[in-house]
Amino acid sequence: MGDLARIGIAIPEELLEEFDRLIERRGYETRSEAVRDLVRKELVDEISASPNMEVYGTVTLIYDHHARLLLDKLTEIQHQHHGAIISSLHVHLDHDNCLEVILVRGKSTLVQKLANALIATKGVKHGRFMLTTSGRGLP
Ligand code: NI
């Protein structure tokens, strides 16, 4: 962290009380750290929304590996986008269910399309995409 600047902001009392309860639940030690994280989150969201920005992300999938053709389809999609896939982790959760986490990088639009295709594959019970940046240029 570079030099710290101090700011004063006006905020409705009730909103501040809600904010204090929120940051306590989240485990922040100070309001300042919570506000810094909120600002960074908005910056990352904006970066991620720019179609040509290089982003990183994780696609988390839960599926039943018995589902017909599902594994073939997931593998095919990943091979079609092999340049965007850094790594993947597969855990056999129980007799039927698998957890897969796929680490992706590339242009925002491309990785979003890849994540959507994986999550929308028939037989995927639950999927979630989390997008972030390399952290470069993020104070
Ligand atoms: Ni499995």
PDB file of C-alpha atoms and ligand atoms in Angstrom:
ATOM      1  CA  MET A   1       0.000   0.000   0.000  1.00  0.00           C
ATOM      2  CA  GLY A   2       1.288   3.444  -0.953  1.00  0.00           C
ATOM      3  CA  ASP A   3       0.851   6.628   1.024  1.00  0.00           C
ATOM      4  CA  LEU A   4      -2.470   6.827   2.813  1.00  0.00           C
ATOM      5  CA  ALA A   5      -4.853   9.718   2.189  1.00  0.00           C
ATOM      6  CA  ARG A   6      -7.512  10.526   4.755  1.00  0.00           C
ATOM      7  CA  ILE A   7     -11.049  11.383   3.696  1.00  0.00           C
ATOM      8  CA  GLY A   8     -14.198  12.372   5.560  1.00  0.00           C
ATOM      9  CA  ILE A   9     -17.550  11.327   4.162  1.00  0.00           C
ATOM     10  CA  ALA A  10     -21.133  12.175   5.075  1.00  0.00           C
ATOM     11  CA  ILE A  11     -23.398   9.153   5.391  1.00  0.00           C
ATOM     12  CA  PRO A  12     -26.892   8.664   6.875  1.00  0.00           C
ATOM     13  CA  GLU A  13     -26.626   7.315  10.445  1.00  0.00           C
ATOM     14  CA  GLU A  14     -28.799   4.275   9.760  1.00  0.00           C
ATOM     15  CA  LEU A  15     -26.711   3.362   6.737  1.00  0.00           C
ATOM     16  CA  LEU A  16     -23.543   3.615   8.780  1.00  0.00           C
ATOM     17  CA  GLU A  17     -25.037   1.375  11.482  1.00  0.00           C
ATOM     18  CA  GLU A  18     -25.935  -1.224   8.855  1.00  0.00           C
ATOM     19  CA  PHE A  19     -22.443  -0.929   7.400  1.00  0.00           C
ATOM     20  CA  ASP A  20     -20.851  -1.433  10.824  1.00  0.00           C
ATOM     21  CA  ARG A  21     -22.952  -4.562  11.394  1.00  0.00           C
ATOM     22  CA  LEU A  22     -21.980  -5.848   7.950  1.00  0.00           C
ATOM     23  CA  ILE A  23     -18.262  -5.330   8.445  1.00  0.00           C
ATOM     24  CA  GLU A  24     -18.427  -6.978  11.871  1.00  0.00           C
ATOM     25  CA  ARG A  25     -20.090 -10.038  10.339  1.00  0.00           C
ATOM     26  CA  ARG A  26     -17.429 -10.087   7.622  1.00  0.00           C
ATOM     27  CA  GLY A  27     -14.649  -9.857  10.187  1.00  0.00           C
ATOM     28  CA  TYR A  28     -13.100  -6.514   9.228  1.00  0.00           C
ATOM     29  CA  GLU A  29     -11.080  -4.901  11.989  1.00  0.00           C
ATOM     30  CA  THR A  30     -11.606  -1.350  10.769  1.00  0.00           C
ATOM     31  CA  ARG A  31     -14.050   0.598   8.608  1.00  0.00           C
ATOM     32  CA  SER A  32     -11.105   1.803   6.552  1.00  0.00           C
ATOM     33  CA  GLU A  33     -10.142  -1.714   5.465  1.00  0.00           C
ATOM     34  CA  ALA A  34     -13.770  -2.500   4.622  1.00  0.00           C
ATOM     35  CA  VAL A  35     -14.108   0.670   2.530  1.00  0.00           C
ATOM     36  CA  ARG A  36     -10.809  -0.044   0.731  1.00  0.00           C
ATOM     37  CA  ASP A  37     -12.073  -3.514  -0.198  1.00  0.00           C
ATOM     38  CA  LEU A  38     -15.381  -2.104  -1.444  1.00  0.00           C
ATOM     39  CA  VAL A  39     -13.540   0.360  -3.679  1.00  0.00           C
ATOM     40  CA  ARG A  40     -11.270  -2.400  -5.021  1.00  0.00           C
ATOM     41  CA  LYS A  41     -14.289  -4.619  -5.690  1.00  0.00           C
ATOM     42  CA  GLU A  42     -15.894  -1.880  -7.778  1.00  0.00           C
ATOM     43  CA  LEU A  43     -12.635  -1.334  -9.674  1.00  0.00           C
ATOM     44  CA  VAL A  44     -12.318  -5.047 -10.410  1.00  0.00           C
ATOM     45  CA  ASP A  45     -15.967  -5.161 -11.541  1.00  0.00           C
ATOM     46  CA  GLU A  46     -15.321  -2.294 -13.920  1.00  0.00           C
ATOM     47  CA  ILE A  47     -12.132  -3.873 -15.278  1.00  0.00           C
ATOM     48  CA  SER A  48     -13.956  -7.178 -15.740  1.00  0.00           C
ATOM     49  CA  ALA A  49     -16.736  -5.482 -17.674  1.00  0.00           C
ATOM     50  CA  SER A  50     -14.292  -4.203 -20.310  1.00  0.00           C
ATOM     51  CA  PRO A  51     -14.422  -6.823 -23.085  1.00  0.00           C
ATOM     52  CA  ASN A  52     -10.714  -6.690 -23.965  1.00  0.00           C
ATOM     53  CA  MET A  53      -9.232  -6.658 -20.477  1.00  0.00           C
ATOM     54  CA  GLU A  54      -7.075  -9.616 -19.474  1.00  0.00           C
ATOM     55  CA  VAL A  55      -8.782 -11.248 -16.505  1.00  0.00           C
ATOM     56  CA  TYR A  56      -8.473 -14.351 -14.352  1.00  0.00           C
ATOM     57  CA  GLY A  57     -11.257 -16.441 -12.965  1.00  0.00           C
ATOM     58  CA  THR A  58     -12.467 -19.706 -11.541  1.00  0.00           C
ATOM     59  CA  VAL A  59     -15.366 -21.770 -12.787  1.00  0.00           C
ATOM     60  CA  THR A  60     -16.776 -24.081 -10.132  1.00  0.00           C
ATOM     61  CA  LEU A  61     -19.005 -26.928 -11.247  1.00  0.00           C
ATOM     62  CA  ILE A  62     -20.961 -29.578  -9.390  1.00  0.00           C
ATOM     63  CA  TYR A  63     -22.224 -32.476 -11.471  1.00  0.00           C
ATOM     64  CA  ASP A  64     -23.173 -36.117 -11.416  1.00  0.00           C
ATOM     65  CA  HIS A  65     -20.581 -37.918 -13.466  1.00  0.00           C
ATOM     66  CA  HIS A  66     -23.169 -40.540 -14.469  1.00  0.00           C
ATOM     67  CA  ALA A  67     -25.056 -37.930 -16.507  1.00  0.00           C
ATOM     68  CA  ARG A  68     -24.993 -39.141 -20.087  1.00  0.00           C
ATOM     69  CA  LEU A  69     -22.427 -37.413 -22.320  1.00  0.00           C
ATOM     70  CA  LEU A  70     -21.751 -34.736 -19.686  1.00  0.00           C
ATOM     71  CA  LEU A  71     -18.051 -35.498 -19.209  1.00  0.00           C
ATOM     72  CA  ASP A  72     -17.479 -35.639 -22.975  1.00  0.00           C
ATOM     73  CA  LYS A  73     -19.194 -32.298 -23.410  1.00  0.00           C
ATOM     74  CA  LEU A  74     -17.257 -30.582 -20.585  1.00  0.00           C
ATOM     75  CA  THR A  75     -13.981 -31.936 -21.951  1.00  0.00           C
ATOM     76  CA  GLU A  76     -14.847 -30.832 -25.488  1.00  0.00           C
ATOM     77  CA  ILE A  77     -15.621 -27.277 -24.358  1.00  0.00           C
ATOM     78  CA  GLN A  78     -12.334 -27.089 -22.450  1.00  0.00           C
ATOM     79  CA  HIS A  79     -10.324 -28.344 -25.419  1.00  0.00           C
ATOM     80  CA  GLN A  80     -12.005 -25.754 -27.641  1.00  0.00           C
ATOM     81  CA  HIS A  81     -10.724 -23.084 -25.231  1.00  0.00           C
ATOM     82  CA  HIS A  82      -7.424 -24.717 -24.231  1.00  0.00           C
ATOM     83  CA  GLY A  83      -5.541 -21.411 -24.495  1.00  0.00           C
ATOM     84  CA  ALA A  84      -7.736 -19.905 -21.787  1.00  0.00           C
ATOM     85  CA  ILE A  85      -7.447 -22.747 -19.288  1.00  0.00           C
ATOM     86  CA  ILE A  86      -4.575 -22.684 -16.824  1.00  0.00           C
ATOM     87  CA  SER A  87      -5.484 -25.665 -14.678  1.00  0.00           C
ATOM     88  CA  SER A  88      -8.349 -27.696 -13.328  1.00  0.00           C
ATOM     89  CA  LEU A  89      -9.024 -29.616 -10.154  1.00  0.00           C
ATOM     90  CA  HIS A  90     -11.420 -32.538  -9.910  1.00  0.00           C
ATOM     91  CA  VAL A  91     -12.651 -33.966  -6.613  1.00  0.00           C
ATOM     92  CA  HIS A  92     -14.906 -37.045  -6.369  1.00  0.00           C
ATOM     93  CA  LEU A  93     -17.247 -35.870  -3.608  1.00  0.00           C
ATOM     94  CA  ASP A  94     -19.177 -39.102  -3.195  1.00  0.00           C
ATOM     95  CA  HIS A  95     -20.385 -42.039  -5.287  1.00  0.00           C
ATOM     96  CA  ASP A  96     -22.168 -39.774  -7.761  1.00  0.00           C
ATOM     97  CA  ASN A  97     -21.117 -36.163  -7.393  1.00  0.00           C
ATOM     98  CA  CYS A  98     -18.013 -34.408  -8.642  1.00  0.00           C
ATOM     99  CA  LEU A  99     -16.635 -30.963  -7.863  1.00  0.00           C
ATOM    100  CA  GLU A 100     -14.540 -29.366 -10.578  1.00  0.00           C
ATOM    101  CA  VAL A 101     -12.729 -26.036 -10.348  1.00  0.00           C
ATOM    102  CA  ILE A 102     -11.317 -24.679 -13.600  1.00  0.00           C
ATOM    103  CA  LEU A 103      -8.849 -21.799 -13.492  1.00  0.00           C
ATOM    104  CA  VAL A 104      -9.134 -19.544 -16.530  1.00  0.00           C
ATOM    105  CA  ARG A 105      -7.459 -16.455 -17.967  1.00  0.00           C
ATOM    106  CA  GLY A 106      -7.897 -14.353 -21.058  1.00  0.00           C
ATOM    107  CA  LYS A 107      -9.967 -11.566 -22.512  1.00  0.00           C
ATOM    108  CA  SER A 108     -12.986 -10.857 -20.339  1.00  0.00           C
ATOM    109  CA  THR A 109     -15.538 -11.633 -23.059  1.00  0.00           C
ATOM    110  CA  LEU A 110     -13.869 -14.921 -23.955  1.00  0.00           C
ATOM    111  CA  VAL A 111     -13.579 -16.322 -20.428  1.00  0.00           C
ATOM    112  CA  GLN A 112     -17.153 -15.234 -19.666  1.00  0.00           C
ATOM    113  CA  LYS A 113     -18.330 -17.131 -22.756  1.00  0.00           C
ATOM    114  CA  LEU A 114     -16.328 -20.191 -21.722  1.00  0.00           C
ATOM    115  CA  ALA A 115     -17.709 -20.076 -18.168  1.00  0.00           C
ATOM    116  CA  ASN A 116     -21.273 -19.696 -19.440  1.00  0.00           C
ATOM    117  CA  ALA A 117     -20.861 -22.680 -21.758  1.00  0.00           C
ATOM    118  CA  LEU A 118     -19.526 -24.903 -18.961  1.00  0.00           C
ATOM    119  CA  ILE A 119     -22.183 -23.852 -16.436  1.00  0.00           C
ATOM    120  CA  ALA A 120     -25.024 -24.217 -18.963  1.00  0.00           C
ATOM    121  CA  THR A 121     -23.983 -27.745 -19.956  1.00  0.00           C
ATOM    122  CA  LYS A 122     -26.871 -30.138 -19.407  1.00  0.00           C
ATOM    123  CA  GLY A 123     -26.294 -32.176 -16.260  1.00  0.00           C
ATOM    124  CA  VAL A 124     -24.317 -29.523 -14.363  1.00  0.00           C
ATOM    125  CA  LYS A 125     -26.241 -29.190 -11.090  1.00  0.00           C
ATOM    126  CA  HIS A 126     -24.632 -25.974  -9.944  1.00  0.00           C
ATOM    127  CA  GLY A 127     -22.060 -23.682 -11.446  1.00  0.00           C
ATOM    128  CA  ARG A 128     -20.504 -20.423 -10.467  1.00  0.00           C
ATOM    129  CA  PHE A 129     -18.026 -18.111 -12.138  1.00  0.00           C
ATOM    130  CA  MET A 130     -15.761 -15.798 -10.151  1.00  0.00           C
ATOM    131  CA  LEU A 131     -13.815 -13.189 -12.057  1.00  0.00           C
ATOM    132  CA  THR A 132     -10.829 -11.244 -10.849  1.00  0.00           C
ATOM    133  CA  THR A 133      -7.749  -9.454 -12.157  1.00  0.00           C
ATOM    134  CA  SER A 134      -4.032 -10.086 -11.947  1.00  0.00           C
ATOM    135  CA  GLY A 135      -3.876  -7.384  -9.261  1.00  0.00           C
ATOM    136  CA  ARG A 136      -1.519  -5.294 -11.400  1.00  0.00           C
ATOM    137  CA  GLY A 137      -2.563  -1.670 -11.341  1.00  0.00           C
ATOM    138  CA  LEU A 138      -4.848  -2.265  -8.369  1.00  0.00           C
ATOM    139  CA  PRO A 139      -3.607  -0.256  -5.390  1.00  0.00           C
TER     140      PRO A 139
HETATM  141 NI    NI B   1     -15.477 -37.322 -10.004  1.00  0.00          NI
END
